[in-house]
CSV table of C-alpha atoms and ligand atoms in Angstrom, one decimal:
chain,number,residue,atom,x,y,z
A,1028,UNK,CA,0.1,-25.4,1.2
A,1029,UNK,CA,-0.9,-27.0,4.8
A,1030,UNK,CA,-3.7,-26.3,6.9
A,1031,UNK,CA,-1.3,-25.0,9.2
A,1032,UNK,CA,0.7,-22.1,6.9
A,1033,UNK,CA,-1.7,-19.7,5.2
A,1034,UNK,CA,-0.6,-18.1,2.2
A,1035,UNK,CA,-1.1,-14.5,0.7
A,1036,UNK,CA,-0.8,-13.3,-2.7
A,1037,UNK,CA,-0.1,-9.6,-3.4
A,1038,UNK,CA,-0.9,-8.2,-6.5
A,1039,UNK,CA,-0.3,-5.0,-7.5
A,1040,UNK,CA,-1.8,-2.8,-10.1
A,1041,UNK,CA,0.4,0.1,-10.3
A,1042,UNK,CA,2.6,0.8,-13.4
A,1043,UNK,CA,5.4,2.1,-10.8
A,1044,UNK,CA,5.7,-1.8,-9.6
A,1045,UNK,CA,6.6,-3.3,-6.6
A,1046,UNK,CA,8.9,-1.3,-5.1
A,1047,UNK,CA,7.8,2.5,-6.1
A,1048,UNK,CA,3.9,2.7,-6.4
A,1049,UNK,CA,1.8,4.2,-3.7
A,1050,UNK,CA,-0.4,0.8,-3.9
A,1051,UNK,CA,2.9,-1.4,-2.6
A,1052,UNK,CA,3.7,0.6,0.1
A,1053,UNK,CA,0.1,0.7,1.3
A,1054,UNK,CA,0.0,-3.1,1.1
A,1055,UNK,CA,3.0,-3.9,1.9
A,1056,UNK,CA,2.5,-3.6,5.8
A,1057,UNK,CA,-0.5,-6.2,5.9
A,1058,UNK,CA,1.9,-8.3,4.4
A,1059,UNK,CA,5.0,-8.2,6.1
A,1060,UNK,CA,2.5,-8.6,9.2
A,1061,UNK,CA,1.0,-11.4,8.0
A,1062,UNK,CA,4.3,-13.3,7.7
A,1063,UNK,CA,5.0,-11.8,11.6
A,1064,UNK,CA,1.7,-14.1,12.2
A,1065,UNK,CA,3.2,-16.9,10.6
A,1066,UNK,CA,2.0,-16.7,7.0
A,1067,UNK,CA,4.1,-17.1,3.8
A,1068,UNK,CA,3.5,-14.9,0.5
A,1069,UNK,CA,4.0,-13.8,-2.5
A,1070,UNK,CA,4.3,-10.2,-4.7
A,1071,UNK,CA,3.4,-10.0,-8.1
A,1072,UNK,CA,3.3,-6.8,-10.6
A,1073,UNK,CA,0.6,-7.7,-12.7
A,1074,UNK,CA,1.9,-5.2,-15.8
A,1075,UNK,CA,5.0,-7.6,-15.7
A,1076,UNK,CA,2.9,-10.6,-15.3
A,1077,UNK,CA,0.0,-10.3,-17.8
A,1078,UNK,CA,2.8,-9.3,-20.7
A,1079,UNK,CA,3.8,-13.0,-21.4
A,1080,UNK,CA,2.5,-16.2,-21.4
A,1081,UNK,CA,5.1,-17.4,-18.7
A,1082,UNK,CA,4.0,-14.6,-16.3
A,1083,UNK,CA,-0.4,-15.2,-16.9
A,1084,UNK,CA,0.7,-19.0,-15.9
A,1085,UNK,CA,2.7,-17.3,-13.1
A,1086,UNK,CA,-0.2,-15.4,-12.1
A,1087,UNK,CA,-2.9,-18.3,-12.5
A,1088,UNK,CA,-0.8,-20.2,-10.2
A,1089,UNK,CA,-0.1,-18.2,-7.7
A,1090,UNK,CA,-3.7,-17.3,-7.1
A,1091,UNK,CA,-4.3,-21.3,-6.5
A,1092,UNK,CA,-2.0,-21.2,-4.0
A,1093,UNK,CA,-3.3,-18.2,-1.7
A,1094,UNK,CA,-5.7,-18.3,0.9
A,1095,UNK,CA,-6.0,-14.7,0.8
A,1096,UNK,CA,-5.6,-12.3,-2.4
A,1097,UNK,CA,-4.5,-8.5,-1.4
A,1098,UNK,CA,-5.2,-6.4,-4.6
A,1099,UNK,CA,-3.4,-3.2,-4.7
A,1100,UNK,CA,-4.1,-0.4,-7.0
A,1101,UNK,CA,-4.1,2.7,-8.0
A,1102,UNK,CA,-7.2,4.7,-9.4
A,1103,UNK,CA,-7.0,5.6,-12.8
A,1104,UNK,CA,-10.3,7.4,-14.3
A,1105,UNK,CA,-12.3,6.4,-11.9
A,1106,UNK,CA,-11.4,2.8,-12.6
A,1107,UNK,CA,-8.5,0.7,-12.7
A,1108,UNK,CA,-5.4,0.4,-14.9
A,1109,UNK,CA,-5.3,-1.4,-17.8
A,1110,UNK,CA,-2.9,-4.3,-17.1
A,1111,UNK,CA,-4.5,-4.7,-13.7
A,1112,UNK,CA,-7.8,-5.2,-15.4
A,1113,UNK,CA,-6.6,-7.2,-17.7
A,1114,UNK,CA,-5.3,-9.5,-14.8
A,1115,UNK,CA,-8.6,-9.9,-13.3
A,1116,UNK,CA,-10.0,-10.6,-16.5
A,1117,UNK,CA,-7.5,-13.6,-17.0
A,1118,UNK,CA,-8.2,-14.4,-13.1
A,1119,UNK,CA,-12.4,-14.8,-13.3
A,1120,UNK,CA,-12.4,-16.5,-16.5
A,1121,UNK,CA,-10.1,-19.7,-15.2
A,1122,UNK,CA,-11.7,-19.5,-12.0
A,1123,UNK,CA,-15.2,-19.2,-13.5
A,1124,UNK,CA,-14.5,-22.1,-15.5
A,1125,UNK,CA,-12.3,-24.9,-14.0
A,1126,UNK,CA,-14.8,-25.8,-11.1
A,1127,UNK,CA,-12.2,-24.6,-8.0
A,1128,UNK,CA,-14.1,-25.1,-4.7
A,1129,UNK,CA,-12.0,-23.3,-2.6
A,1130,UNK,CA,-12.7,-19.8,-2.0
A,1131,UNK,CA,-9.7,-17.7,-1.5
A,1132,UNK,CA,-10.6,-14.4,0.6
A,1133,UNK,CA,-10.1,-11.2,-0.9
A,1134,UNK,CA,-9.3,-7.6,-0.6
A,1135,UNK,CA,-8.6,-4.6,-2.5
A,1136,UNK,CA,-6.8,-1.9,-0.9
A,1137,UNK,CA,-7.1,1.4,-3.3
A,1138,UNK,CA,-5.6,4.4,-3.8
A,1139,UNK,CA,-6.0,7.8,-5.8
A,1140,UNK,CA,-4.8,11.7,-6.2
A,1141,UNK,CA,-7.9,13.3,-5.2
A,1142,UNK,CA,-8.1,14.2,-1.3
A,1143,UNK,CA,-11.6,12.1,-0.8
A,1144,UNK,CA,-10.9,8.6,-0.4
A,1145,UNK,CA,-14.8,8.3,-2.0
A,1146,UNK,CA,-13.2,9.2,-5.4
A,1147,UNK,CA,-12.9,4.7,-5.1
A,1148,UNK,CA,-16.0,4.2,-4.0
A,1149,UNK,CA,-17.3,3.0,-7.6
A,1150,UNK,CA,-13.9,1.4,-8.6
A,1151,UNK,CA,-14.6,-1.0,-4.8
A,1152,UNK,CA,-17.6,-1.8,-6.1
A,1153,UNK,CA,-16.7,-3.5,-9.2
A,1154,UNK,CA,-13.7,-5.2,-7.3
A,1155,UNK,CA,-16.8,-6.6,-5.3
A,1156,UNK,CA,-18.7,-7.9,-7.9
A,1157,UNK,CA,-15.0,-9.4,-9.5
A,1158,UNK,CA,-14.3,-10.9,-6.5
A,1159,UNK,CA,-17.8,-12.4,-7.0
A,1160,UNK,CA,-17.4,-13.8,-10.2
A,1161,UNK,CA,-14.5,-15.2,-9.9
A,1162,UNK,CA,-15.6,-17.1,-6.7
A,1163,UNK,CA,-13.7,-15.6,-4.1
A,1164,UNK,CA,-14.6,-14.0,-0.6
A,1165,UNK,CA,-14.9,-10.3,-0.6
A,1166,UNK,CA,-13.8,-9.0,2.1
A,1167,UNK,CA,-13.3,-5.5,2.1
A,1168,UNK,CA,-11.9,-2.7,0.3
A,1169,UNK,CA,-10.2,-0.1,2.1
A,1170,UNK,CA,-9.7,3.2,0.0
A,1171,UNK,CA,-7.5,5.8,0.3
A,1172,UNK,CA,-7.1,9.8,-0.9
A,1173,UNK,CA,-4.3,11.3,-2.4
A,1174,UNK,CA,-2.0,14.0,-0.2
A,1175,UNK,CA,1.2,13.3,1.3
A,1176,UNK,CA,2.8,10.6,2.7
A,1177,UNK,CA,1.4,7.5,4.3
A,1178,UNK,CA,-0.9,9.3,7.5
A,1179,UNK,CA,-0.3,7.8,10.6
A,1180,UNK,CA,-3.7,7.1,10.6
A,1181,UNK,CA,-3.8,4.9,7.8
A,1182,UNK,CA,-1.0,3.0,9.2
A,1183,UNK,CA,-3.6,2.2,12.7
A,1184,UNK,CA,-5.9,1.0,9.8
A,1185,UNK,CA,-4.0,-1.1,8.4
A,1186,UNK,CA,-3.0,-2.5,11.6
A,1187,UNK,CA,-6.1,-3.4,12.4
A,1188,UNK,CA,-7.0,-4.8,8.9
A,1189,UNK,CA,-4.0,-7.4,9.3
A,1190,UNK,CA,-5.1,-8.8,12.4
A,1191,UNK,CA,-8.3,-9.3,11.5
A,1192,UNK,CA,-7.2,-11.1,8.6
A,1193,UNK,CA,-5.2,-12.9,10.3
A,1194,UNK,CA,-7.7,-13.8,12.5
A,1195,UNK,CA,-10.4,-14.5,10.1
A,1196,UNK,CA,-12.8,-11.9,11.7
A,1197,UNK,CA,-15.1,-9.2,9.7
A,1198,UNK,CA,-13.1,-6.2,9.5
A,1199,UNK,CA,-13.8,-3.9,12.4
A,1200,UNK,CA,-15.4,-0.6,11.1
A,1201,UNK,CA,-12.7,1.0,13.1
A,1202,UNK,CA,-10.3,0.4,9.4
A,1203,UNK,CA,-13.2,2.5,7.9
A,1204,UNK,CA,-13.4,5.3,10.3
A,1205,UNK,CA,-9.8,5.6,9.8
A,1206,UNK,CA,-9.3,6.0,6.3
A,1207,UNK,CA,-12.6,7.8,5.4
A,1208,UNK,CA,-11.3,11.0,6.8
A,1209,UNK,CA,-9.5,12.6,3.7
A,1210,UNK,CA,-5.5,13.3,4.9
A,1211,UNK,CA,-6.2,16.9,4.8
A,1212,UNK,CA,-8.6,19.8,4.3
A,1213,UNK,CA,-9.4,20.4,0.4
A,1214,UNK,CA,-8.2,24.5,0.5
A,1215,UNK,CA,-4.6,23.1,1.9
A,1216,UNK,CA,-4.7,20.0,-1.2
A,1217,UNK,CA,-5.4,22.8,-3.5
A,1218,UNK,CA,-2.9,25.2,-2.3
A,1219,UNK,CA,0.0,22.4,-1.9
A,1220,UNK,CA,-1.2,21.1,-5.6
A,1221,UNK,CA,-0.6,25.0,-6.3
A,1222,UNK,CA,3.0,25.1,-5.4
A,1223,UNK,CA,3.6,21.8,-7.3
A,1224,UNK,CA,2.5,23.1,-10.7
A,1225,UNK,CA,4.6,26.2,-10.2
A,1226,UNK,CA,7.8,24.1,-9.5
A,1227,UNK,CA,7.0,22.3,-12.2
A,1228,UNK,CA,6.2,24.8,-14.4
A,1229,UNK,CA,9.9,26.4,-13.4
A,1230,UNK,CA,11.4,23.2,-14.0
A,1231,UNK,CA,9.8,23.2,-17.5
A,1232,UNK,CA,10.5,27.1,-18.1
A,1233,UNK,CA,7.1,27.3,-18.3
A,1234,UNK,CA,6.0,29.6,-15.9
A,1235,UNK,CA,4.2,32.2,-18.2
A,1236,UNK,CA,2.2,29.2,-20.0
A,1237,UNK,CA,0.3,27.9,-16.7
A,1238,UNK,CA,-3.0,29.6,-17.5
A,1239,UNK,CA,-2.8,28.3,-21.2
A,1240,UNK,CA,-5.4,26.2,-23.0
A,1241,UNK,CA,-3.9,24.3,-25.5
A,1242,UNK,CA,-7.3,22.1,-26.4
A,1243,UNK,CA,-9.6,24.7,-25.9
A,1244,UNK,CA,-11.9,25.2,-29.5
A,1245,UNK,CA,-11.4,28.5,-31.1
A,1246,UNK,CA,-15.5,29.1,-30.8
A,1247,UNK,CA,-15.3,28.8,-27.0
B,698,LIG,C1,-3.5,8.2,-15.9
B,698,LIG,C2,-3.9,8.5,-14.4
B,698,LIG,C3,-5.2,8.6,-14.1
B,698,LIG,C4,-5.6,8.9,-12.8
B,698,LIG,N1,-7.0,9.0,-12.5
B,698,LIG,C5,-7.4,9.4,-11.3
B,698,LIG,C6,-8.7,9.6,-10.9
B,698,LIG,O1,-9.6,9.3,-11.8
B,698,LIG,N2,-9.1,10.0,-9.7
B,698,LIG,C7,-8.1,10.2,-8.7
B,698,LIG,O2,-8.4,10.6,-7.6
B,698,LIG,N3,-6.8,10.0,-9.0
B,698,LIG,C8,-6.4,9.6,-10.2
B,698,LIG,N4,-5.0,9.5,-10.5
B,698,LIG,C9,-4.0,9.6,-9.4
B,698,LIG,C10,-3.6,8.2,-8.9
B,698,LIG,O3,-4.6,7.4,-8.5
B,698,LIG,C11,-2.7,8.5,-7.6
B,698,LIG,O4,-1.6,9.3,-7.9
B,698,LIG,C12,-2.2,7.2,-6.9
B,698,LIG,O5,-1.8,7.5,-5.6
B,698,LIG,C13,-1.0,6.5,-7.7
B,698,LIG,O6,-0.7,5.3,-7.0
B,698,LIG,P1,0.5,4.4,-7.4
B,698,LIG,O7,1.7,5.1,-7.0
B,698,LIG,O8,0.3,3.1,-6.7
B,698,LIG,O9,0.5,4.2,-8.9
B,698,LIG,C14,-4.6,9.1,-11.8
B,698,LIG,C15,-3.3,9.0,-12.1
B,698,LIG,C16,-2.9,8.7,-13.4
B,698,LIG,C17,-1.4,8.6,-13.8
C-alpha cells in the first residue's frame, strides 16, 4: 500500500454475510465513503473466512494490508458470534506474536434486537480491550438498537464517523448523541414485536399456542 492510498478492511460478523446482515448495511456507508475520499478496501465474512485454512490466510493478510479495520457485528447474548470471535482470536494471536509495528486503527460498529443501543455497551468493551491486545488503535465503537430500518439518524452518524476517519480526527461526540437515542419508544417496540409474533404464529398455525411454555418444569 502507499502513503498516499489508505486502505480499509471490512469484516463482518453476521451469519447473514455480506450482502443480507444488519451489520453490512450499517458499515457499508463508511466504506463506500471512504473510497469517495479516495481509499481502497476490502469485505470479508469472517464465518466464510475462518472455515478454511485458505480463508484464516485470507483474513491474516488482509488485516496487514489495512490502515483501518471496520468490525461489524451483530450482538448475540450479549456478546458476539461465534465465528466472529473466533476471527479475532486468530487476529490477536499473529498480531500478538509476529512483532508488527504498525498500528492499524480500529472500529466496531455493533448492532442488536433490543431497542437500547446500551444492550452493546459490554460487548464494546471487550472489542476495546481486543483491539488492545492485538495492537491496534481503538477508535470507537458506535452501537446501535434494534427497530426498523436504518433511522435517518444513524445515517447523519455515520456520516460524520467517515469523515472523521477519513480525516484522522477523534470522533466527534456528535456520532454518540446520534445513535444513543434508541429508534423508538419501548411501549411502540413492544407492541410492533406484538404484531410480529402473531403473524408468525399465523404463518405457523400456531396461533392458540402463543402463551405456551414448552420448558417450563412441571413444579413451577
Ligand atoms: C442467536 C441470537 C442471539 C441474539 N442475542 C441478542 C442479545 O443478547 N441482545 C440483543 O439485543 N439482541 C440479540 N439478538 C438480535 C440481533 O443482535 C439483531 O437482530 C441484529 O440486528 C442482527 O444483525 P445482523 O443482521 O447483522 O445479523 C440476537 C439474535 C440471535 C439470532
Amino acid at each position: 500500500m502507499s502513503d498516499a492510498t489508505k486502505h480499509v478492511v471490512l469484516l463482518v460478523g453476521s451469519p447473514k454475510g455480506l450482502e443480507k446482515s444488519r451489520s453490512s448495511r450499517l458499515a457499508r456507508p463508511v466504506v463506500d465513503g471512504l473510497e469517495r475520499r479516495g481509499w481502497t478496501s476490502e469485505s470479508l465474512h469472517l464465518h466464510a473466512e475462518v472455515a478454511t485454512e485458505e480463508g484464516r490466510e485470507r483474513l491474516l493478510g488482509a488485516v496487514d494490508r489495512a490502515d483501518l479495520i471496520l468490525f461489524a457485528a451483530p450482538l448475540y447474548v450479549d456478546s458476539l458470534p461465534a465465528p466472529a470471535i473466533r476471527g479475532l482470536e486468530l487476529i490477536a494471536a499473529r498480531q500478538r506474536t509476529d512483532g508488527v509495528e504498525r498500528a492499524p486503527r480500529f472500529v466496531s460498529i455493533l448492532c442488536c434486537g433490543f431497542v437500547e443501543p446500551s444492550q452493546n455497551d459490554t460487548c464494546q468493551r471487550i472489542l476495546q480491550r481486543f483491539a488492545d491486545q492485538a495492537g491496534f488503535e481503538w477508535v470507537t465503537g458506535v452501537s446501535l438498537g434494534g427497530g426498523g430500518p436504518i433511522s435517518k439518524r444513524a445515517r447523519s452518524a455515520l456520516g460524520i464517523l467517515t469523515e472523521a476517519l477519513d480525516l484522522e480526527i477523534l470522533v466527534p461526540d456528535e456520532v454518540d448523541r446520534l445513535t444513543r437515542k434508541p429508534a423508538m419508544p419501548r411501549w411502540l417496540y413492544i407492541i410492533g414485536g406484538n404484531v410480529m409474533w402473531r403473524r408468525w404464529a399465523k404463518e405457523y398455525d400456531a396461533r392458540d399456542r402463543l402463551r405456551d411454555r414448552p420448558y417450563r418444569r412441571p413444579d413451577s
